PDB file of C-alpha atoms in Angstrom:
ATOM      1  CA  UNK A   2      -4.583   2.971   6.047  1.00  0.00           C
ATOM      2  CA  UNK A   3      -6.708   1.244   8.304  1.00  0.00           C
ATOM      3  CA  UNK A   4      -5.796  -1.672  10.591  1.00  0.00           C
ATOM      4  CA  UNK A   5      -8.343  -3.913  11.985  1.00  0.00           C
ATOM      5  CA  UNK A   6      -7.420  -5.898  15.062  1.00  0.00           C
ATOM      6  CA  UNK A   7      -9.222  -8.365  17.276  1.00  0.00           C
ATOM      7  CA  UNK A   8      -8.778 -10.189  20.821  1.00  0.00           C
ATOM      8  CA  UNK A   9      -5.711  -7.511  21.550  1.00  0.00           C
ATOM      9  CA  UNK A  10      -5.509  -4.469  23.931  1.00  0.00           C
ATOM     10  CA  UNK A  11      -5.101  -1.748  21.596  1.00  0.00           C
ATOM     11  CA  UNK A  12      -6.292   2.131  21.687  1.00  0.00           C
ATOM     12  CA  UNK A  13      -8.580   2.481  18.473  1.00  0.00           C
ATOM     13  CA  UNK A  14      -8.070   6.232  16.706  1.00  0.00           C
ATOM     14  CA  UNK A  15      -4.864   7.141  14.330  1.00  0.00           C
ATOM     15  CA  UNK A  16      -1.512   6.488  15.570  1.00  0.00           C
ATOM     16  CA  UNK A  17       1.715   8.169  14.351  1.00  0.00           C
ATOM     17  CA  UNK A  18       4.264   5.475  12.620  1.00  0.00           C
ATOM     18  CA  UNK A  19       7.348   6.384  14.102  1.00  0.00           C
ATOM     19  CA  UNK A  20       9.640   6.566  11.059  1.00  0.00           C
ATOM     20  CA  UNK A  21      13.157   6.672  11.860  1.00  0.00           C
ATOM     21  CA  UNK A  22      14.100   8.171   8.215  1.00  0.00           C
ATOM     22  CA  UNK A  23      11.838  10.835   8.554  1.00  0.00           C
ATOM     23  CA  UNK A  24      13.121  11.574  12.088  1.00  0.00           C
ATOM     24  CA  UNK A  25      16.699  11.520   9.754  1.00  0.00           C
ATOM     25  CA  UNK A  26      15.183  14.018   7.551  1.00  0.00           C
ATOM     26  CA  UNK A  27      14.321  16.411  10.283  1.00  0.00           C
ATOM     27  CA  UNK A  28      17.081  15.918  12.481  1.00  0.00           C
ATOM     28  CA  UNK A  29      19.244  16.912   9.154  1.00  0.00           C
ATOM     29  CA  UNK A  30      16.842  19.759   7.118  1.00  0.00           C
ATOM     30  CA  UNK A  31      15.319  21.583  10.049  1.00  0.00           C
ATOM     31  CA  UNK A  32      12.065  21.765   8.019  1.00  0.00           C
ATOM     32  CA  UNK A  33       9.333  24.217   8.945  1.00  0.00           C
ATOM     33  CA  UNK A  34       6.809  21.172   9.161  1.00  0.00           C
ATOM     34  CA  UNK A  35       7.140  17.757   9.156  1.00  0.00           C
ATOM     35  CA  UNK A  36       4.507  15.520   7.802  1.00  0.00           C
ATOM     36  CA  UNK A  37       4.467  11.615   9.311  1.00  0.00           C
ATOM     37  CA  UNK A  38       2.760   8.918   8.075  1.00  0.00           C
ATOM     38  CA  UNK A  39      -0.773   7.941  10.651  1.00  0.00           C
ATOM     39  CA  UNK A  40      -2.606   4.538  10.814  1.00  0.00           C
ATOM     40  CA  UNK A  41      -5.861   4.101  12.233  1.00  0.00           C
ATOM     41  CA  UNK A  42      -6.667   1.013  14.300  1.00  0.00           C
ATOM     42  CA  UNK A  43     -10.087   0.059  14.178  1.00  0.00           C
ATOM     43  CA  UNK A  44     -11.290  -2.713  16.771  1.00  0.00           C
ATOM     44  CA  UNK A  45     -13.869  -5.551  15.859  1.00  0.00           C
ATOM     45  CA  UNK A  46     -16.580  -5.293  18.109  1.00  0.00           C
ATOM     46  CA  UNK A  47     -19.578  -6.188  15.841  1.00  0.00           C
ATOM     47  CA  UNK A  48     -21.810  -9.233  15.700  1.00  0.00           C
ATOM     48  CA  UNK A  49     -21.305  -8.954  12.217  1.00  0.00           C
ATOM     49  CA  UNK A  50     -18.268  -8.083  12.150  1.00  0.00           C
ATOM     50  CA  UNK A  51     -18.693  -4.935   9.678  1.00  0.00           C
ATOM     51  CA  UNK A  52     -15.251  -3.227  11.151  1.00  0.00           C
ATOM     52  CA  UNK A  53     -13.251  -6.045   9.517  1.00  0.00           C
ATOM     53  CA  UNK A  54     -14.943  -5.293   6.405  1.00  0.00           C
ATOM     54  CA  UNK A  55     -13.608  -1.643   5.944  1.00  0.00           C
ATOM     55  CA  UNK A  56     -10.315  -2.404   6.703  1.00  0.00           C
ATOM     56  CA  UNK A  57      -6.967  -3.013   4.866  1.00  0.00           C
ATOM     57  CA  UNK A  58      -4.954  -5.106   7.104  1.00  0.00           C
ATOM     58  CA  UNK A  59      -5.982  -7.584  10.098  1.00  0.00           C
ATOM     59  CA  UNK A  60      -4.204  -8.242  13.455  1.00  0.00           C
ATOM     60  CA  UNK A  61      -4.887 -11.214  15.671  1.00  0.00           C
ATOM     61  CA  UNK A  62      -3.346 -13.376  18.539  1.00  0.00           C
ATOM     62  CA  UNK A  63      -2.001 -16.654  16.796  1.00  0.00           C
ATOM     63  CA  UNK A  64      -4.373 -18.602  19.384  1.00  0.00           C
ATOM     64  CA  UNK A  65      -7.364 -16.606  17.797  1.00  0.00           C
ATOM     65  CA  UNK A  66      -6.583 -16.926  14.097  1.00  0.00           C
ATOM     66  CA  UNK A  67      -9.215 -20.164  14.165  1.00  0.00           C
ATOM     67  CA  UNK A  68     -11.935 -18.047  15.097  1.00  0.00           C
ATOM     68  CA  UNK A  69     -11.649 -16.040  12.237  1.00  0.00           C
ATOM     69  CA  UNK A  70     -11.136 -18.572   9.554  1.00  0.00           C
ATOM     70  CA  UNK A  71     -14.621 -20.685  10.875  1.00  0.00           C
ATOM     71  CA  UNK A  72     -16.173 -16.732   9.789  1.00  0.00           C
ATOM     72  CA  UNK A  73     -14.847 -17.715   6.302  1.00  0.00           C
ATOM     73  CA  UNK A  74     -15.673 -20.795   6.461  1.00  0.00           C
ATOM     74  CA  UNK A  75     -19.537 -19.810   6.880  1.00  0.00           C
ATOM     75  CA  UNK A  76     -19.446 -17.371   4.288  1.00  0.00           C
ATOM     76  CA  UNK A  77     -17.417 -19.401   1.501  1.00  0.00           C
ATOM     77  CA  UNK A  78     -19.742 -22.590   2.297  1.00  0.00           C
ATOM     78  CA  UNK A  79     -22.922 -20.499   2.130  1.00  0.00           C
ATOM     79  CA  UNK A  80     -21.267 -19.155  -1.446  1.00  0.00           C
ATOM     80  CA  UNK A  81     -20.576 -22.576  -2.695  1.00  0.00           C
ATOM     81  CA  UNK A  82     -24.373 -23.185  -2.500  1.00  0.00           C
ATOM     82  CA  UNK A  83     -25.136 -20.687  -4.837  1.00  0.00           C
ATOM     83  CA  UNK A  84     -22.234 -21.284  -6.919  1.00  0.00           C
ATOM     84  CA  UNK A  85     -23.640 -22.549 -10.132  1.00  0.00           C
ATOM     85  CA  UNK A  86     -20.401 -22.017 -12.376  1.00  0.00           C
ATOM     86  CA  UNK A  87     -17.949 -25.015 -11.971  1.00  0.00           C
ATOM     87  CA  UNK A  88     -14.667 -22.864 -12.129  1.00  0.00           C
ATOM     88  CA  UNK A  89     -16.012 -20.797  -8.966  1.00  0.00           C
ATOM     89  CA  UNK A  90     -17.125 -24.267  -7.056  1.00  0.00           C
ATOM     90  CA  UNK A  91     -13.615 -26.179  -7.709  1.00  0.00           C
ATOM     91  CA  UNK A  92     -12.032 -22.924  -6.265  1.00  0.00           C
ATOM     92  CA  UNK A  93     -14.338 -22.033  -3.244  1.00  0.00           C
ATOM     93  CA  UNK A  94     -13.771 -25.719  -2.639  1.00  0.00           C
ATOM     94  CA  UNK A  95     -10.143 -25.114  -2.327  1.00  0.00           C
ATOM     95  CA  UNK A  96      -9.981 -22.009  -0.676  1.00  0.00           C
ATOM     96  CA  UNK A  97     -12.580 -23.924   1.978  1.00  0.00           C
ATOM     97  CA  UNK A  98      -9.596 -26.593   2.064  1.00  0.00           C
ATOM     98  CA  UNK A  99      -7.179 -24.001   2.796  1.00  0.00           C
ATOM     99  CA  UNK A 100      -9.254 -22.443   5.746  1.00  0.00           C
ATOM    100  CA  UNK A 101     -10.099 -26.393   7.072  1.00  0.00           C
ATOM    101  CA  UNK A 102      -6.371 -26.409   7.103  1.00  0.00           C
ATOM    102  CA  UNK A 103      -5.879 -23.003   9.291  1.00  0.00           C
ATOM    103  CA  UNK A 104      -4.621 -21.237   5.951  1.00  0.00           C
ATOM    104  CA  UNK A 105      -5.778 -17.517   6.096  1.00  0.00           C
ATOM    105  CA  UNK A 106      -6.561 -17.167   2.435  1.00  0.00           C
ATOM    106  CA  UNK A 107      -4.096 -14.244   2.190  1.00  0.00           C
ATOM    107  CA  UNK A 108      -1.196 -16.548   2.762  1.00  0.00           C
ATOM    108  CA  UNK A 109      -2.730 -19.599   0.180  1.00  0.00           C
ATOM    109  CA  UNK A 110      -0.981 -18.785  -2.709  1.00  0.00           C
ATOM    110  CA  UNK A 111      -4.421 -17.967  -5.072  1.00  0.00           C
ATOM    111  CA  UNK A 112      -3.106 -15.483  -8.193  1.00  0.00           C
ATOM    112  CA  UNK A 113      -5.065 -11.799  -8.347  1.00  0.00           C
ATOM    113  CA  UNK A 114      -7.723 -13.875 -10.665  1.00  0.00           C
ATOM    114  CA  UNK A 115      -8.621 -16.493  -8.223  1.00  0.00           C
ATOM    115  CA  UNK A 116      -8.661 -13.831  -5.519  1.00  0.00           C
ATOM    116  CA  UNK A 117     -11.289 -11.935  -7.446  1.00  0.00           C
ATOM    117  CA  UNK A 118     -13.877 -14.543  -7.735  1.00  0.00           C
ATOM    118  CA  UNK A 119     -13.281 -15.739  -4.014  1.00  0.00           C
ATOM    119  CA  UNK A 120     -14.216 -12.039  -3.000  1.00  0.00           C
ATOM    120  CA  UNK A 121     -17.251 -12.851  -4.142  1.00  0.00           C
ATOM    121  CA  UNK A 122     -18.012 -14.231  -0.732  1.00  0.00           C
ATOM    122  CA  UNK A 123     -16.239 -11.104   0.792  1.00  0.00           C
ATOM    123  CA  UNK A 124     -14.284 -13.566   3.133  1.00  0.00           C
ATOM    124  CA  UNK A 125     -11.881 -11.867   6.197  1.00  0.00           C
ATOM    125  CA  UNK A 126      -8.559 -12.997   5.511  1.00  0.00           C
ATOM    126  CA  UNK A 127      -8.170 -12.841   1.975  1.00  0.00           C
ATOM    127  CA  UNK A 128      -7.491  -9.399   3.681  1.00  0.00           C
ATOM    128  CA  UNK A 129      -3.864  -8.779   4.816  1.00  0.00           C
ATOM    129  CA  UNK A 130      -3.720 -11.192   8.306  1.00  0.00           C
ATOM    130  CA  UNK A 131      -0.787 -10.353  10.942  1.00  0.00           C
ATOM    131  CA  UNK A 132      -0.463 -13.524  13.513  1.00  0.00           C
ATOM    132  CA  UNK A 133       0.928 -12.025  16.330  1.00  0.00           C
ATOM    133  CA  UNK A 134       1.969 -13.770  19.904  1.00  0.00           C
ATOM    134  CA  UNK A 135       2.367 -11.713  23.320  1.00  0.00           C
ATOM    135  CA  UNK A 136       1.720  -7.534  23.168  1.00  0.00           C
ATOM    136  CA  UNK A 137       3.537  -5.863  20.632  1.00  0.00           C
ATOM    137  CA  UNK A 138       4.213  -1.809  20.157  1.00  0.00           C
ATOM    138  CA  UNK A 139       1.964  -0.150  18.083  1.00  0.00           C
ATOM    139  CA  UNK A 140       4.979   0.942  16.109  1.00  0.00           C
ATOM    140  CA  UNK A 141       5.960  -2.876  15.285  1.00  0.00           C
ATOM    141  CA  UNK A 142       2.742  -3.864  14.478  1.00  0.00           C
ATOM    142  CA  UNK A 143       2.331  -1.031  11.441  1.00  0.00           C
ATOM    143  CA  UNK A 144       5.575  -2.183  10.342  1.00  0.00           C
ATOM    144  CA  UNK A 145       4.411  -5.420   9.847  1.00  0.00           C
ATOM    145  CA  UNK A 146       1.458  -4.169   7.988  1.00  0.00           C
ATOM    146  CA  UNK A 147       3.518  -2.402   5.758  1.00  0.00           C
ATOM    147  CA  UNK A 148       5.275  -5.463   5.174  1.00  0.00           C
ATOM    148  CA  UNK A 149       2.520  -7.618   4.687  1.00  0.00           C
ATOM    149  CA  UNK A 150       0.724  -5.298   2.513  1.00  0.00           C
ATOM    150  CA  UNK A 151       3.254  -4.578   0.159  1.00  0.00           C
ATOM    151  CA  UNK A 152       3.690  -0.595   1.043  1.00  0.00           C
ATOM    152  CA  UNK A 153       6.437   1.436   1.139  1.00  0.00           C
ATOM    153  CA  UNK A 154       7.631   5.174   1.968  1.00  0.00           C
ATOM    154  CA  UNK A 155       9.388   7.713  -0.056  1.00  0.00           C
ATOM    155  CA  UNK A 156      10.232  11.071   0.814  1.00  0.00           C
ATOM    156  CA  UNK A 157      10.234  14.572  -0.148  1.00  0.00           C
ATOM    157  CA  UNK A 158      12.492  17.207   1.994  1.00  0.00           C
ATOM    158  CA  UNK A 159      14.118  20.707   2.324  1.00  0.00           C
ATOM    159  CA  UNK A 160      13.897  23.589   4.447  1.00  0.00           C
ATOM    160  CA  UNK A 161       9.603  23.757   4.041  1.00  0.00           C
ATOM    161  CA  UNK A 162       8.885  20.335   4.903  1.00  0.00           C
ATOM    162  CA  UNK A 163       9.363  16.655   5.016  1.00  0.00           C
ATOM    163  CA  UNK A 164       7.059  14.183   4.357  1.00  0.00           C
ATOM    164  CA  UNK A 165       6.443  10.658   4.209  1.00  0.00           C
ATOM    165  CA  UNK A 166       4.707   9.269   1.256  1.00  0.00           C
ATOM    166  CA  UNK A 167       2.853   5.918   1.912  1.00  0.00           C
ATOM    167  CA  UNK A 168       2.513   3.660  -1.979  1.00  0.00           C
ATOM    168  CA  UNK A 169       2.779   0.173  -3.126  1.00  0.00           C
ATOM    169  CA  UNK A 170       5.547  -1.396  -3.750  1.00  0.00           C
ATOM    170  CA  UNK A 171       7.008  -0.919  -7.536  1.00  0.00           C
ATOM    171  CA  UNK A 172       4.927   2.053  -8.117  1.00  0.00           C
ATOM    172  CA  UNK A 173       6.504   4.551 -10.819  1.00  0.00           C
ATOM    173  CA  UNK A 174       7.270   8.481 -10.554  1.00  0.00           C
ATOM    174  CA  UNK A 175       4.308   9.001 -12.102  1.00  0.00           C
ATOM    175  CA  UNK A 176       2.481   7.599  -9.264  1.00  0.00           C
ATOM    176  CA  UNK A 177       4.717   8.716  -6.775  1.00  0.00           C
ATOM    177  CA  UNK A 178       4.447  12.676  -8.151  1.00  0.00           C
ATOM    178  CA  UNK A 179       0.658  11.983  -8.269  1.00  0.00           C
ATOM    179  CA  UNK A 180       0.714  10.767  -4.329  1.00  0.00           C
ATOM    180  CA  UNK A 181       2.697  14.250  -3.865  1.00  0.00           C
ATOM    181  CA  UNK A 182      -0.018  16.693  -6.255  1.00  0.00           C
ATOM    182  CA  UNK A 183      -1.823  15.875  -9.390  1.00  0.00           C
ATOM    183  CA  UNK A 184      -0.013  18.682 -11.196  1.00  0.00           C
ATOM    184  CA  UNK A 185       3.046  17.412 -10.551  1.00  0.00           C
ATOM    185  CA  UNK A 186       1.989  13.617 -12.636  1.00  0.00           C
ATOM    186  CA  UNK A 187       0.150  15.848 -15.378  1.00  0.00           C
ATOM    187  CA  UNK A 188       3.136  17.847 -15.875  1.00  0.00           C
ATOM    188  CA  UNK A 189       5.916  15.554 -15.800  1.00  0.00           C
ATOM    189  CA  UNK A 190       9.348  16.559 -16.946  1.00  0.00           C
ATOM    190  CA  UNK A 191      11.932  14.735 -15.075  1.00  0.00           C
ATOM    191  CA  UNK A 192      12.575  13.122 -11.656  1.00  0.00           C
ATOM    192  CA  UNK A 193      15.682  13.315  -9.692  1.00  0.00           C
ATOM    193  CA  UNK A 194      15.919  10.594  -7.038  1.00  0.00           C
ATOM    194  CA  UNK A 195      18.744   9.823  -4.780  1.00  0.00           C
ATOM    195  CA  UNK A 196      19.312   7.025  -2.142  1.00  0.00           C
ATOM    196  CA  UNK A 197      18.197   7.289   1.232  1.00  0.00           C
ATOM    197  CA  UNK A 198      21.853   6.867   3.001  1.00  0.00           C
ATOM    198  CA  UNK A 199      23.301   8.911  -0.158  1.00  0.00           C
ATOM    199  CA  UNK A 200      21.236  12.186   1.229  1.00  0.00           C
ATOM    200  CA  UNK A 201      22.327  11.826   4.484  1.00  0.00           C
ATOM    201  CA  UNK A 202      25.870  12.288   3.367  1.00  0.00           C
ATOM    202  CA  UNK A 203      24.953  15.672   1.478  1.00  0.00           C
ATOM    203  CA  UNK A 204      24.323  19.168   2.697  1.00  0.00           C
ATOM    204  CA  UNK A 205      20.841  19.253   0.418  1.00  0.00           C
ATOM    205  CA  UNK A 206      19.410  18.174  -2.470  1.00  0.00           C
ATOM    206  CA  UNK A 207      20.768  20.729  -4.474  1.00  0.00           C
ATOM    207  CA  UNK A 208      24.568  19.092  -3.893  1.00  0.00           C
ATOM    208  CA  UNK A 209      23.154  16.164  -4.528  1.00  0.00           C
ATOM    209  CA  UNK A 210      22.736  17.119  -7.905  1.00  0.00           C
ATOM    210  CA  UNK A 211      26.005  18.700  -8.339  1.00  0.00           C
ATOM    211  CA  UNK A 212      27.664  15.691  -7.269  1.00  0.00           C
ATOM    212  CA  UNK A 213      26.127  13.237  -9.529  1.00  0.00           C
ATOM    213  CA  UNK A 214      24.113  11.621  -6.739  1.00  0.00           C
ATOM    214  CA  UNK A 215      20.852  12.442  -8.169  1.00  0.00           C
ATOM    215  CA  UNK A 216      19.866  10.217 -10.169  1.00  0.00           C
ATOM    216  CA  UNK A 217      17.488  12.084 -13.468  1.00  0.00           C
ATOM    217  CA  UNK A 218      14.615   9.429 -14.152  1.00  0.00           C
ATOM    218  CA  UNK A 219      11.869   9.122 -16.827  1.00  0.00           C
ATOM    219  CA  UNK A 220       8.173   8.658 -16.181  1.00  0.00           C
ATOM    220  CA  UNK A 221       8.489   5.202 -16.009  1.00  0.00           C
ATOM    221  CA  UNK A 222      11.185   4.314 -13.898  1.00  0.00           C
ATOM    222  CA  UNK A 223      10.484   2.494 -10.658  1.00  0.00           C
ATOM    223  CA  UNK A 224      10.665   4.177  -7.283  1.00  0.00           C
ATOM    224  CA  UNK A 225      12.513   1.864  -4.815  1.00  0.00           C
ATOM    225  CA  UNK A 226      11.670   2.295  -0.644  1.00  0.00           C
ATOM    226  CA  UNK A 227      12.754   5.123   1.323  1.00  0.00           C
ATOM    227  CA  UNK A 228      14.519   7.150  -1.833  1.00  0.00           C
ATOM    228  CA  UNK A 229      13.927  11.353  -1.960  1.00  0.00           C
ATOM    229  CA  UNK A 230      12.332  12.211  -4.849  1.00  0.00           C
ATOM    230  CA  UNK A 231      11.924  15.943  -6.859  1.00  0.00           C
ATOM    231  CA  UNK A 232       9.776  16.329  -9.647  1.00  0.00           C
ATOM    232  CA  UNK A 233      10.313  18.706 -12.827  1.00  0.00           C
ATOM    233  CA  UNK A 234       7.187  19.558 -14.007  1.00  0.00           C
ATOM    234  CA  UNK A 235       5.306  22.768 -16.390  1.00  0.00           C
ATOM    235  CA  UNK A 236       1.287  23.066 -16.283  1.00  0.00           C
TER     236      UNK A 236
END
C-alpha cells in the first residue's frame, strides 16, 4: 500500500506497521519467520503532483486540506468544459460544490457509480484523505489508513511462520486463501477459522480444532478482522 503525504515531516521508503496481534502471534508460536505488514510513504514534491496520483491513501495537515481541494477544483472545472453529457455536468457540478465547501470528495457521500464518472477528471481526494493536526507516529497514521480505506488483517501462524495478510474489508476465504497462494483458492476444500482472542487461549491450532473453536467454513463465508485462518485444499 502506498501512502501519499504532503506539508508533514515524514521519512519516505516502507515502514513496518507495528501490529500488536502479530507481535501476539510470535510472542505465543515462536515461529521460524515472521512476516509484518510494510507501507510505503511517498512524499508530494511534484509541480504536477504525479506522486499523489500513484497512491492509495493521502495524508495532510487539516490547515493544508484547502490547498489540495483548489487542485480539484482546477481539474473538475477544466472537465466540466468538456463535459457534453448532462448526467456528468449536474454531477461534476456537485462534486465542484462539495470541494467549494472544503468537502474532500472521498468524504461526500457519491455511490461507486458517481465516483466512476468523477474519476474521469482523476481528481486527488476522491482518493482516501487523512486530516491530521500536530505530528503523529508513523504507526498511527497507517492505522488510520487502514481505517479509512476499508482494510483489514488476518493471520496465518504455527511453528514456520506468521504472517499478516493485508484485504478489504468483507472479503471471503476464497480471497483470503488467494492473498495466501493461488493454489490454495483453486483448490478449496474447507476453511477453519477461529477468533483472534480464542487462539490466544489455545496451545495451537490443532487444539483449536479439537476443542470446537475452529470454526469449518465454506467458500463463501466472510472473513471478519484479525481471525487465523487454515485452508483445506487438493490440486
Amino acid at each position: 500500500m502506498k501512502i501519499g503525504f504532503i506539508g508533514i515531516e515524514l521519512e519516505e521508503g516502507k515502514v513496518k506497521f507495528n501490529d500488536k496481534n502479530l507481535n501476539a502471534l510470535e510472542k505465543k508460536d515462536k515461529p521460524k519467520k515472521v512476516t509484518p505488514f510494510f507501507a510505503e510513504f511517498v512524499q508530494d514534491k511534484s509541480d504536477l503532483h504525479e506522486e499523489l496520483a500513484q497512491v492509495d491513501a493521502i495524508i495532510i495537515p487539516q490547515e493544508s486540506i484547502l490547498d489540495l481541494l483548489i487542485l480539484d477544483i482546477e481539474k473538475l472545472e477544466i472537465r466540466l468544459e468538456r463535459a457534453e453529457n448532462e448526467v456528468e455536468q449536474k454531477l461534476l457540478q456537485t462534486a465542484l460544490d462539495k470541494l467549494e465547501e472544503e468537502i474532500p470528495l472521498c468524504d461526500a457521500g457519491f455511490n461507486p457509480e458517481d465516483e466512476t464518472i468523477i474519476l474521469s477528471a482523476a481528481p486527488f481526494s476522491l482518493k482516501p484523505v487523512i486530516q491530521i493536526n500536530g505530528d503523529e507516529e508513523s504507526d498511527d497514521l497507517i492505522d488510520q489508513v487502514l481505517q479509512k480505506t476499508g482494510y483489514m488483517f488476518f493471520y496465518t501462524t504455527g511453528p514456520s511462520e506468521s504472517h499478516a495478510w493485508l484485504v478489504k474489508k468483507g472479503s471471503d476465504i476464497i480471497t483470503c486463501a488467494a492473498k495466501i497462494h493461488s493454489d490454495l483458492a483453486r483448490g478449496f476444500i474447507k476453511g477453519d477459522v477461529v477468533d483472534f482472542d480464542d487462539y490466544l487461549e489455545c496451545h495451537n491450532f490443532n487444539e483449536c480444532k479439537s476443542k470446537g473453536i475452529a470454526r469449518v467454513v465454506d467458500r463463501d463465508y466472510v472473513v471478519q478482522a484479525n481471525e487465523i485462518i487454515e485452508i483445506r485444499f487438493n490440486v
